[in-house]
Amino acid sequence: MVLRFNIFCVLIIFYASIGLAQSDNKTGELDLQSFINTAAGAGQKQIVVPPGVYRVKPSHGEHLVLRDLSDLEIIAENVEMICTETTRALTIVNCRNIKLTGLTIDYDPLPFTQGRIIRLAEDKSWIDFEIIEGYPENLEMRIEIFDSHTYLLKRDTYYGWQPFKALGNRCYRVKKEQGYHYRPGRDKEEVGDILVTNSSTAPGGSIAHAVVCDNNVNVTLSNISLYASNCFGFLENGCEGTVYRQCIIDRRALDEDIKPRGLKRLRSLDADAFHSKHAIIGPSLINCVAHFQGDDCVNICGDYHMVMASNGTKLRVLAKHDLNIVPGDPLEIVTYAGVRLPEGKAVSINKIGEISIDELTFLSRQRMNDYFKGGGSRQIYEVEIDRPIDLPMGSVICSTNRIGNGFKVIGCDFGYNRSRGILIKASNGIISGNKLSGCWEEAIKVSPEYWWLEAGSSNDLTIANNTISDCLGKGITVYSHAGNGEIARAGAHNNIVIKGNKISRTAGTDIWVTSTKGLVILDNELAGDNPEVKLERCIDVQIDMPTDFIDVVNDI
């Protein structure tokens, strides 16, 4: 009897030490953070999380953190983490050779809410809506409006909303901006439609995005299901070779929801699904799903920094945020007029001060987001490069080591979102075998964006065997606009292959390519009333489409 008692005591101590103290016996909760920390600290290389539904409280704005781990596999099959505040679900930072499999992430309360429109102004200048049962209040602005019959987006994004006004009994009014004018083709909302907007419940303060990877090498996220986020779903910064395999972002079905609601969820995430910034080796998205999120499905990019002046080998550079260029980095260099110059190399970098009044005046006139028009970081650096160069103000540079080169997007299912499907600003990549449906803007877009100072231009890229249908923008686009607003010259992009794609029922041009040297367009199927391929400022082109389908504008 004494022996049995001693064994029992040892087991109690063991399970307590690895974090299996139950906080809610009905759901089988454990302290996920303590459980993983203790197992990893004990040298385990494979950690199996017991199946269950776990309600987790955040610590310092994060519900779960994996930090400074290596050569570790975490298996979380049939494990659901319910985040109890609308702040970060999972942070993975400074990790190497980590694999996380099977985790489901959801939020209660949700980071968005839904209300049924009950009244409209005759000119639709204001909307009254009632929050539907089971959805939170604490409203924040990011409005989408869904059709009450199809549960699909009914109108494009409108950015001129004024603050919400509480009317009582879970009813609110929201007005459009002063000077708004009714446009029947755009302002399609009706009584009965569903207004969806952000909601915040984070007493300790909110940290953006659901799953964030920072400065990792060879992290694999496999079979992760994500049903909500206060901004992006998966965001990575400065990573190398991240793999997202069979990860799912979607709106959760009503019969599988974590609490009763008067209507199923119409949004999944509040913004982008997969967003990669500054990757040394770009991510691989394999057989993933992203539906009904509030912005792009995929964005892979780096940062442009603006040249304010040049003097021989020395450039006066305004950093976008931090200047993520180091000595030895190869540099993409693009003039204000959109000419991509031969690649340079950074020799030295020194911080030298802040932006001048004249430079601020120049920025205020640019086609850019307001933050950058106001000077962005306002930090000025002297970047010495490996050759003398004459660059006008407004030219841009970026490190080509930190834009996601070597990415893959293969076999994914994307769509029903308010913006782009696949947005690429990197090189040496492949976009293949994907299905894109119901995107409200371009299905596949390859282009730097001066507006956001998102780099860069693309070389050696293949877009093959994708199926695109029912998108409200163009089908496949590869283009570049200069800082001065003009279409960039040929050579901004190089060696682009577009082959074997099927495109049907797009609202815009099926394939539109500009600014490219070395373009191959082969074996694509275009279906619709007016199939069209449009080329502008392209050279060294091989194309097999009927000439009736092709519109070529080559003025250089």
Coordinates of C-alpha atoms in Angstrom, one line a residue:
M1 CA 0.0 0.0 0.0
V2 CA 2.9 2.4 0.9
L3 CA 4.5 1.6 -2.5
R4 CA 1.3 2.4 -4.4
F5 CA 0.9 5.7 -2.5
N6 CA 4.5 6.7 -3.3
I7 CA 4.0 5.9 -7.0
F8 CA 0.7 7.9 -7.0
C9 CA 2.5 10.9 -5.4
V10 CA 5.3 10.7 -8.0
L11 CA 2.8 10.7 -10.8
I12 CA 1.0 13.8 -9.4
I13 CA 4.3 15.6 -9.1
F14 CA 5.3 14.6 -12.7
Y15 CA 2.1 15.7 -14.3
A16 CA 2.1 19.0 -12.4
S17 CA 5.7 19.6 -13.5
I18 CA 4.8 19.4 -17.2
G19 CA 1.9 21.7 -16.9
L20 CA -1.1 19.3 -16.8
A21 CA -2.9 21.0 -14.0
Q22 CA -6.5 21.3 -15.2
S23 CA -8.1 24.7 -15.1
D24 CA -11.4 23.4 -16.5
N25 CA -12.1 19.7 -16.3
K26 CA -15.0 20.0 -18.9
T27 CA -12.6 21.0 -21.6
G28 CA -9.5 19.2 -20.5
E29 CA -7.4 22.4 -20.4
L30 CA -3.7 22.5 -19.6
D31 CA -1.3 25.3 -19.4
L32 CA 0.0 25.0 -23.0
Q33 CA 2.9 27.4 -22.4
S34 CA 4.2 25.6 -19.3
F35 CA 3.7 22.2 -20.9
I36 CA 5.8 23.0 -24.0
N37 CA 8.4 25.0 -22.1
T38 CA 9.0 22.2 -19.6
A39 CA 9.1 19.4 -22.2
A40 CA 11.5 21.4 -24.4
G41 CA 13.6 22.4 -21.4
A42 CA 13.9 18.7 -20.5
G43 CA 15.4 18.0 -24.0
Q44 CA 12.5 16.4 -25.6
K45 CA 12.7 16.5 -29.4
Q46 CA 9.1 15.5 -30.0
I47 CA 6.3 17.0 -27.9
V48 CA 2.8 15.5 -28.2
V49 CA 0.2 17.9 -26.8
P50 CA -2.8 15.9 -25.3
P51 CA -5.9 16.4 -27.5
G52 CA -8.4 18.9 -26.1
V53 CA -9.9 22.3 -26.3
Y54 CA -7.9 24.8 -24.2
R55 CA -9.0 28.3 -23.3
V56 CA -5.8 30.3 -23.0
K57 CA -5.2 33.7 -21.4
P58 CA -2.5 35.9 -22.9
S59 CA 0.6 37.0 -21.2
H60 CA 1.9 40.4 -22.3
G61 CA -0.5 40.3 -25.3
E62 CA 0.6 36.8 -26.6
H63 CA -1.3 33.5 -25.9
L64 CA 1.6 31.2 -26.8
V65 CA 5.3 31.9 -27.5
L66 CA 7.9 29.5 -29.0
R67 CA 11.3 31.2 -28.5
D68 CA 14.9 30.1 -29.2
L69 CA 14.0 26.5 -29.9
S70 CA 15.7 24.2 -32.3
D71 CA 15.4 20.7 -33.8
L72 CA 11.9 20.2 -32.3
E73 CA 8.6 18.8 -33.4
I74 CA 5.4 19.7 -31.7
I75 CA 2.4 17.5 -32.5
A76 CA -1.0 19.2 -31.6
E77 CA -3.4 16.9 -33.5
N78 CA -7.0 17.5 -32.3
V79 CA -5.8 20.4 -30.1
E80 CA -7.8 23.6 -30.2
M81 CA -6.5 26.8 -28.6
I82 CA -9.2 29.3 -27.9
C83 CA -7.7 32.8 -27.5
T84 CA -9.7 34.7 -24.8
E85 CA -8.6 38.2 -25.9
T86 CA -8.3 39.7 -29.4
T87 CA -4.5 39.8 -29.4
R88 CA -1.7 37.6 -30.7
A89 CA -2.4 33.9 -30.7
L90 CA 1.1 32.4 -31.4
T91 CA 4.6 33.9 -31.8
I92 CA 7.5 31.8 -33.0
V93 CA 10.8 33.7 -32.7
N94 CA 14.5 32.9 -33.2
C95 CA 13.7 29.2 -33.9
R96 CA 15.5 26.8 -36.2
N97 CA 14.2 23.4 -37.6
I98 CA 10.9 23.5 -35.8
K99 CA 7.7 21.7 -36.9
L100 CA 4.3 22.4 -35.5
T101 CA 1.5 20.2 -36.7
G102 CA -2.3 20.0 -36.3
L103 CA -3.2 23.0 -34.1
T104 CA -6.6 24.8 -34.4
I105 CA -6.8 28.4 -33.4
D106 CA -10.0 30.4 -32.7
Y107 CA -11.0 33.4 -30.6
D108 CA -13.8 34.0 -28.0
P109 CA -14.7 36.8 -28.1
L110 CA -14.1 37.2 -31.9
P111 CA -12.0 40.0 -33.3
F112 CA -14.9 41.0 -35.6
T113 CA -18.6 41.3 -35.2
Q114 CA -21.7 41.1 -37.4
G115 CA -24.8 43.2 -37.6
R116 CA -27.9 43.1 -39.7
I117 CA -28.8 46.3 -41.5
I118 CA -32.2 47.5 -40.3
R119 CA -32.4 51.0 -41.8
L120 CA -30.7 53.0 -44.5
A121 CA -30.8 56.7 -45.6
E122 CA -32.5 57.1 -48.9
D123 CA -29.1 58.0 -50.5
K124 CA -27.3 55.4 -48.3
S125 CA -25.3 58.1 -46.6
W126 CA -25.9 56.3 -43.2
I127 CA -26.6 52.8 -42.1
D128 CA -28.3 51.5 -38.9
F129 CA -27.5 47.9 -37.9
E130 CA -28.2 45.6 -35.1
I131 CA -25.6 43.3 -33.7
I132 CA -26.6 39.6 -34.2
E133 CA -26.9 37.3 -31.3
G134 CA -23.6 35.7 -30.3
Y135 CA -21.4 38.4 -31.7
P136 CA -19.4 41.0 -29.6
E137 CA -19.7 44.8 -29.5
N138 CA -16.6 47.0 -28.9
L139 CA -16.7 48.0 -32.5
E140 CA -13.7 49.2 -34.6
M141 CA -13.6 50.3 -38.2
R142 CA -13.0 47.8 -41.0
I143 CA -16.4 47.4 -42.6
E144 CA -17.4 44.9 -45.2
I145 CA -21.0 44.3 -46.3
F146 CA -22.2 40.9 -47.3
D147 CA -25.3 39.9 -49.2
S148 CA -28.1 38.5 -47.0
H149 CA -28.9 35.7 -49.5
T150 CA -25.5 34.6 -50.9
Y151 CA -23.4 35.5 -47.9
L152 CA -20.8 36.9 -50.3
L153 CA -19.3 40.4 -50.4
K154 CA -21.9 42.7 -51.9
R155 CA -19.9 45.9 -52.4
D156 CA -16.3 47.0 -52.7
T157 CA -14.4 48.5 -49.8
Y158 CA -15.4 52.0 -48.7
Y159 CA -12.9 54.0 -46.6
G160 CA -14.9 57.1 -45.7
W161 CA -16.9 55.8 -42.7
Q162 CA -17.3 58.1 -39.7
P163 CA -17.2 56.7 -36.1
F164 CA -19.9 54.4 -34.9
K165 CA -22.7 55.9 -32.9
A166 CA -24.5 53.7 -30.3
L167 CA -28.3 53.8 -30.5
G168 CA -29.0 51.3 -27.7
N169 CA -30.2 47.7 -27.6
R170 CA -27.1 46.6 -29.6
C171 CA -28.0 48.9 -32.4
Y172 CA -25.5 51.3 -34.1
R173 CA -25.4 54.0 -36.8
V174 CA -22.5 54.6 -39.1
K175 CA -22.3 57.5 -41.5
K176 CA -20.3 58.0 -44.7
E177 CA -17.9 60.9 -45.0
Q178 CA -18.9 64.5 -45.5
G179 CA -19.3 65.2 -49.2
Y180 CA -20.3 61.6 -50.0
H181 CA -22.4 61.1 -53.2
Y182 CA -24.6 58.1 -53.9
R183 CA -23.4 55.9 -56.8
P184 CA -25.9 53.1 -57.7
G185 CA -23.3 50.9 -59.2
R186 CA -21.2 50.9 -56.1
D187 CA -23.5 51.6 -53.1
K188 CA -25.4 48.3 -53.3
E189 CA -26.1 47.7 -49.6
E190 CA -29.8 47.1 -48.6
V191 CA -31.9 46.5 -45.5
G192 CA -31.3 42.9 -44.4
D193 CA -27.7 42.7 -45.6
I194 CA -24.9 41.9 -43.1
L195 CA -22.4 44.5 -41.9
V196 CA -19.1 43.0 -40.6
T197 CA -16.5 45.1 -38.8
N198 CA -13.6 44.7 -36.3
S199 CA -14.2 44.2 -32.6
S200 CA -11.6 44.5 -29.9
T201 CA -11.6 42.9 -26.4
A202 CA -8.1 43.1 -25.1
P203 CA -8.0 44.8 -21.6
G204 CA -4.2 44.6 -21.5
G205 CA -3.7 46.0 -25.0
S206 CA -3.7 44.2 -28.3
I207 CA -0.7 42.9 -30.4
A208 CA -1.5 42.5 -34.1
H209 CA -1.9 39.3 -36.1
A210 CA -2.7 35.7 -35.1
V211 CA 0.5 33.7 -35.9
V212 CA 3.8 35.6 -36.3
C213 CA 7.2 34.1 -37.2
D214 CA 10.2 36.3 -36.6
N215 CA 13.8 35.6 -37.6
N216 CA 13.4 31.8 -37.9
V217 CA 15.1 29.3 -40.1
N218 CA 13.3 26.2 -41.5
V219 CA 10.1 26.4 -39.5
T220 CA 7.2 24.2 -40.8
L221 CA 3.6 24.9 -39.9
S222 CA 1.5 21.9 -41.1
N223 CA -2.2 21.3 -40.9
I224 CA -2.8 24.5 -38.9
S225 CA -6.5 25.7 -38.9
L226 CA -7.1 29.4 -38.2
Y227 CA -10.6 30.8 -37.9
A228 CA -10.0 34.4 -36.8
S229 CA -7.4 37.1 -36.4
N230 CA -7.4 40.8 -35.4
C231 CA -5.3 41.5 -38.5
F232 CA -3.1 39.1 -40.6
G233 CA -3.4 35.3 -40.2
F234 CA 0.2 34.3 -40.7
L235 CA 2.9 37.0 -40.8
E236 CA 6.6 36.3 -41.1
N237 CA 9.5 38.8 -40.8
G238 CA 13.1 38.1 -41.8
C239 CA 12.6 34.3 -42.0
E240 CA 14.4 31.7 -44.1
G241 CA 12.6 28.8 -45.7
T242 CA 9.3 28.8 -43.8
V243 CA 6.9 26.1 -45.0
Y244 CA 3.1 26.4 -44.7
R245 CA 1.7 23.0 -45.6
Q246 CA -2.1 22.3 -45.7
C247 CA -2.8 25.3 -43.5
I248 CA -6.5 26.4 -43.6
I249 CA -7.9 29.9 -43.1
D250 CA -11.7 30.0 -43.5
R251 CA -14.9 31.1 -41.7
R252 CA -16.0 28.6 -39.2
A253 CA -19.3 26.7 -39.9
L254 CA -22.2 27.5 -37.6
D255 CA -22.6 23.9 -36.5
E256 CA -19.0 23.7 -35.5
D257 CA -18.8 27.1 -33.8
I258 CA -17.6 27.4 -30.2
K259 CA -20.7 29.2 -29.1
P260 CA -24.3 29.7 -30.4
R261 CA -24.8 32.5 -32.9
G262 CA -27.8 33.9 -34.7
L263 CA -26.0 33.7 -38.1
K264 CA -22.8 31.9 -39.3
R265 CA -19.6 33.8 -39.6
L266 CA -19.2 35.7 -42.8
R267 CA -15.5 36.8 -42.3
S268 CA -12.5 34.6 -41.4
L269 CA -9.7 37.1 -40.7
D270 CA -9.7 40.9 -40.5
A271 CA -6.9 41.3 -43.1
D272 CA -4.3 39.3 -45.1
A273 CA -4.1 35.5 -44.9
F274 CA -0.4 34.8 -45.5
H275 CA 2.0 37.8 -45.4
S276 CA 5.8 37.4 -45.8
K277 CA 8.2 40.4 -45.3
H278 CA 12.0 40.5 -45.7
A279 CA 12.4 36.7 -46.1
I280 CA 16.0 35.6 -46.9
I281 CA 14.6 32.5 -48.5
G282 CA 10.9 33.0 -49.4
P283 CA 8.1 30.8 -47.9
S284 CA 6.6 27.7 -49.5
L285 CA 2.8 27.6 -49.4
I286 CA 1.8 24.0 -50.3
N287 CA -1.9 23.0 -50.6
C288 CA -3.1 25.8 -48.3
V289 CA -6.6 27.4 -48.1
A290 CA -7.5 31.0 -47.6
H291 CA -11.1 32.1 -47.9
F292 CA -13.2 35.1 -46.8
Q293 CA -10.4 37.1 -45.1
G294 CA -10.6 40.9 -45.2
D295 CA -7.6 41.5 -47.5
D296 CA -5.0 39.7 -49.7
C297 CA -4.6 35.9 -49.7
V298 CA -0.8 36.1 -50.1
N299 CA 1.7 38.9 -50.1
I300 CA 5.4 38.2 -50.4
C301 CA 7.6 41.4 -50.3
G302 CA 10.4 43.4 -49.0
D303 CA 11.0 47.1 -48.4
Y304 CA 12.0 49.9 -50.7
H305 CA 14.0 52.8 -49.2
M306 CA 13.9 56.2 -51.0
V307 CA 16.9 57.9 -52.4
M308 CA 16.8 61.6 -51.7
A309 CA 20.1 62.5 -53.3
S310 CA 23.3 60.9 -54.7
N311 CA 26.9 62.0 -54.8
G312 CA 29.2 59.6 -56.6
T313 CA 29.1 56.3 -54.7
K314 CA 27.2 57.8 -51.8
L315 CA 23.4 57.8 -51.6
R316 CA 21.3 59.9 -49.1
V317 CA 18.6 57.4 -48.2
L318 CA 15.3 57.8 -46.3
A319 CA 14.6 54.5 -44.5
K320 CA 11.0 53.1 -44.8
H321 CA 11.1 51.9 -41.3
D322 CA 14.4 50.3 -40.2
L323 CA 17.0 50.3 -43.0
N324 CA 17.2 46.5 -43.6
I325 CA 20.3 46.8 -45.8
V326 CA 23.7 45.6 -44.5
P327 CA 27.2 45.9 -46.1
G328 CA 27.6 43.3 -48.8
D329 CA 23.9 43.1 -49.8
P330 CA 23.1 43.1 -53.5
L331 CA 20.8 46.0 -54.3
E332 CA 17.9 46.5 -56.7
I333 CA 18.1 50.1 -57.9
V334 CA 15.1 51.8 -59.7
T335 CA 15.1 55.4 -60.8
Y336 CA 12.2 57.7 -60.2
A337 CA 11.3 57.3 -63.9
G338 CA 11.1 53.5 -63.5
V339 CA 14.3 52.4 -65.1
R340 CA 15.8 49.4 -63.3
L341 CA 19.5 49.8 -63.3
P342 CA 22.2 47.0 -63.0
E343 CA 22.4 45.5 -59.6
G344 CA 24.7 47.3 -57.1
K345 CA 26.2 46.3 -53.8
A346 CA 26.1 48.0 -50.4
V347 CA 29.6 48.9 -49.1
S348 CA 28.8 50.8 -45.9
I349 CA 25.8 52.2 -44.1
N350 CA 25.8 55.1 -41.6
K351 CA 22.9 57.0 -40.0
I352 CA 23.4 60.7 -40.6
G353 CA 20.3 62.5 -39.4
E354 CA 16.7 63.2 -40.2
I355 CA 14.7 64.3 -43.3
S356 CA 14.8 67.9 -44.4
I357 CA 12.0 70.3 -45.1
D358 CA 12.6 70.2 -48.8
E359 CA 12.5 66.4 -48.8
L360 CA 9.2 66.4 -46.9
T361 CA 7.8 68.8 -49.4
F362 CA 8.8 66.4 -52.2
L363 CA 7.2 63.5 -50.4
S364 CA 4.0 65.3 -49.8
R365 CA 3.4 65.4 -53.6
Q366 CA 4.0 61.7 -54.2
R367 CA 1.5 58.9 -55.0
M368 CA 2.0 57.2 -51.7
N369 CA 0.3 56.2 -48.5
D370 CA -0.1 59.1 -46.1
Y371 CA 2.4 57.7 -43.6
F372 CA 5.2 57.8 -46.3
K373 CA 4.0 61.1 -47.7
G374 CA 4.6 62.4 -44.2
G375 CA 8.2 61.2 -44.1
G376 CA 7.8 57.6 -42.9
S377 CA 10.6 56.9 -40.4
R378 CA 12.2 60.3 -41.1
Q379 CA 15.6 58.6 -40.6
I380 CA 18.3 59.4 -43.1
Y381 CA 21.2 57.1 -43.8
E382 CA 24.3 57.4 -46.1
V383 CA 24.6 54.2 -48.1
E384 CA 27.8 53.8 -50.0
I385 CA 27.6 51.5 -53.0
D386 CA 30.2 49.8 -55.2
R387 CA 30.1 52.3 -58.1
P388 CA 29.3 56.0 -58.8
I389 CA 25.7 56.6 -59.8
D390 CA 23.4 59.6 -60.5
L391 CA 20.0 59.0 -59.0
P392 CA 17.2 61.6 -58.8
M393 CA 15.2 62.2 -55.7
G394 CA 12.4 59.6 -55.5
S395 CA 14.5 56.7 -56.8
V396 CA 14.4 53.6 -54.6
I397 CA 16.7 50.8 -53.5
C398 CA 16.2 47.5 -51.7
S399 CA 18.2 44.5 -50.6
T400 CA 17.5 41.6 -52.9
N401 CA 18.5 39.3 -50.0
R402 CA 15.4 40.3 -48.1
I403 CA 12.4 40.2 -50.5
G404 CA 11.4 36.5 -50.4
N405 CA 13.3 35.2 -53.4
G406 CA 12.9 31.4 -53.8
F407 CA 9.3 31.3 -52.8
K408 CA 6.7 28.7 -53.9
V409 CA 2.9 28.9 -54.0
I410 CA 1.7 25.5 -55.1
G411 CA -1.7 23.7 -55.1
C412 CA -3.5 26.3 -52.9
D413 CA -7.2 27.3 -52.9
F414 CA -7.7 31.0 -52.4
G415 CA -10.6 33.5 -52.8
Y416 CA -13.8 35.2 -51.9
N417 CA -11.7 38.0 -50.3
R418 CA -12.0 41.8 -50.8
S419 CA -8.6 42.2 -52.5
R420 CA -5.9 40.3 -54.4
G421 CA -5.4 36.6 -54.5
I422 CA -1.6 36.1 -54.8
L423 CA 0.6 39.2 -54.7
I424 CA 4.3 38.7 -55.4
K425 CA 7.2 41.1 -55.2
A426 CA 10.1 38.5 -55.3
S427 CA 12.1 36.5 -57.8
N428 CA 13.2 32.9 -58.5
G429 CA 9.7 31.6 -57.6
I430 CA 6.8 29.5 -58.8
I431 CA 3.1 30.0 -58.7
S432 CA 1.6 26.7 -59.9
G433 CA -1.6 24.6 -59.7
N434 CA -3.5 27.1 -57.6
K435 CA -7.3 27.7 -57.7
L436 CA -8.4 31.3 -57.3
S437 CA -12.1 32.1 -57.1
G438 CA -14.1 35.3 -56.3
C439 CA -11.2 37.6 -55.6
W440 CA -12.4 41.3 -55.8
E441 CA -9.2 42.5 -57.4
E442 CA -6.4 40.8 -59.4
A443 CA -6.2 37.0 -59.0
I444 CA -2.4 36.9 -59.4
K445 CA -0.4 40.1 -59.3
V446 CA 3.3 40.4 -59.7
S447 CA 4.3 44.0 -59.1
P448 CA 6.3 46.2 -56.7
E449 CA 4.1 48.9 -55.0
Y450 CA 5.5 52.4 -54.8
W451 CA 2.4 53.4 -52.8
W452 CA 3.4 51.1 -49.9
L453 CA 7.2 51.1 -50.7
E454 CA 6.9 47.4 -51.0
A455 CA 9.8 45.8 -53.0
G456 CA 10.7 44.4 -55.4
S457 CA 10.7 43.6 -59.1
S458 CA 10.7 40.0 -60.3
N459 CA 13.1 37.9 -62.2
D460 CA 12.9 34.2 -63.3
L461 CA 9.3 33.6 -62.3
T462 CA 6.9 30.9 -63.5
I463 CA 3.1 31.2 -63.3
A464 CA 1.7 27.9 -64.5
N465 CA -1.4 25.7 -64.5
N466 CA -3.5 27.9 -62.3
T467 CA -7.3 28.1 -62.5
I468 CA -8.9 31.5 -62.1
S469 CA -12.6 32.2 -62.2
D470 CA -15.2 34.8 -61.2
C471 CA -12.7 37.4 -60.1
L472 CA -13.7 41.1 -60.2
G473 CA -10.3 42.3 -61.2
K474 CA -7.8 41.2 -63.9
G475 CA -6.7 37.5 -64.1
I476 CA -2.9 37.4 -64.2
T477 CA -0.9 40.7 -64.1
V478 CA 2.8 41.4 -64.2
Y479 CA 3.5 45.1 -64.2
S480 CA 5.4 48.0 -62.6
H481 CA 4.7 51.7 -62.2
A482 CA 7.5 54.2 -61.7
G483 CA 7.6 56.7 -58.8
N484 CA 6.4 59.4 -61.3
G485 CA 3.3 57.3 -62.0
E486 CA 4.2 56.1 -65.5
I487 CA 4.5 52.5 -66.6
A488 CA 8.1 51.4 -66.0
R489 CA 10.4 50.5 -68.9
A490 CA 11.0 47.0 -70.1
G491 CA 13.5 45.3 -67.8
A492 CA 11.8 46.1 -64.5
H493 CA 10.8 42.4 -64.6
N494 CA 12.9 39.7 -66.4
N495 CA 12.3 36.2 -67.6
I496 CA 8.6 35.7 -66.8
V497 CA 6.8 32.5 -68.0
I498 CA 2.9 32.4 -68.0
K499 CA 1.7 29.0 -69.3
G500 CA -1.1 26.4 -69.0
N501 CA -3.4 28.7 -67.0
K502 CA -7.2 28.6 -67.3
I503 CA -8.9 31.9 -66.8
S504 CA -12.7 32.5 -67.0
R505 CA -15.3 35.1 -66.1
T506 CA -12.9 37.9 -64.9
A507 CA -14.1 41.5 -64.9
G508 CA -10.8 42.8 -66.3
T509 CA -8.1 41.8 -68.8
D510 CA -7.3 38.1 -68.6
I511 CA -3.5 38.6 -68.8
W512 CA -1.8 42.0 -68.6
V513 CA 2.0 42.3 -68.6
T514 CA 4.1 45.5 -68.7
S515 CA 7.8 46.4 -68.2
T516 CA 9.1 43.0 -68.9
K517 CA 12.2 41.7 -70.8
G518 CA 12.0 38.0 -71.7
L519 CA 8.3 37.0 -71.6
V520 CA 6.8 33.6 -72.5
I521 CA 3.0 33.2 -72.8
L522 CA 2.0 29.6 -73.8
D523 CA -0.9 27.2 -73.7
N524 CA -3.3 29.4 -71.7
E525 CA -7.1 28.9 -71.9
L526 CA -9.1 32.1 -71.9
A527 CA -12.9 31.8 -71.6
G528 CA -15.4 34.7 -71.6
D529 CA -17.0 37.2 -73.8
N530 CA -13.9 39.2 -74.5
P531 CA -10.7 37.2 -73.8
E532 CA -7.7 39.6 -73.9
V533 CA -4.0 39.6 -73.4
K534 CA -2.5 43.1 -73.1
L535 CA 1.2 43.8 -73.3
E536 CA 2.8 47.2 -72.7
R537 CA 6.6 48.0 -72.8
C538 CA 7.6 44.4 -73.2
I539 CA 10.5 43.1 -75.3
D540 CA 11.8 39.6 -76.2
V541 CA 8.3 38.2 -76.2
Q542 CA 7.1 34.6 -77.1
I543 CA 3.4 34.2 -77.3
D544 CA 1.0 31.7 -78.9
M545 CA -2.4 33.4 -78.5
P546 CA -4.6 34.2 -81.5
T547 CA -3.8 37.8 -82.7
D548 CA -7.4 38.8 -82.1
F549 CA -6.8 38.3 -78.4
I550 CA -3.6 40.4 -78.1
D551 CA -3.3 44.1 -77.6
V552 CA 0.3 45.3 -77.8
V553 CA 1.5 48.8 -76.8
N554 CA 5.2 49.1 -77.2
D555 CA 6.3 52.7 -77.3
I556 CA 9.9 52.0 -76.5

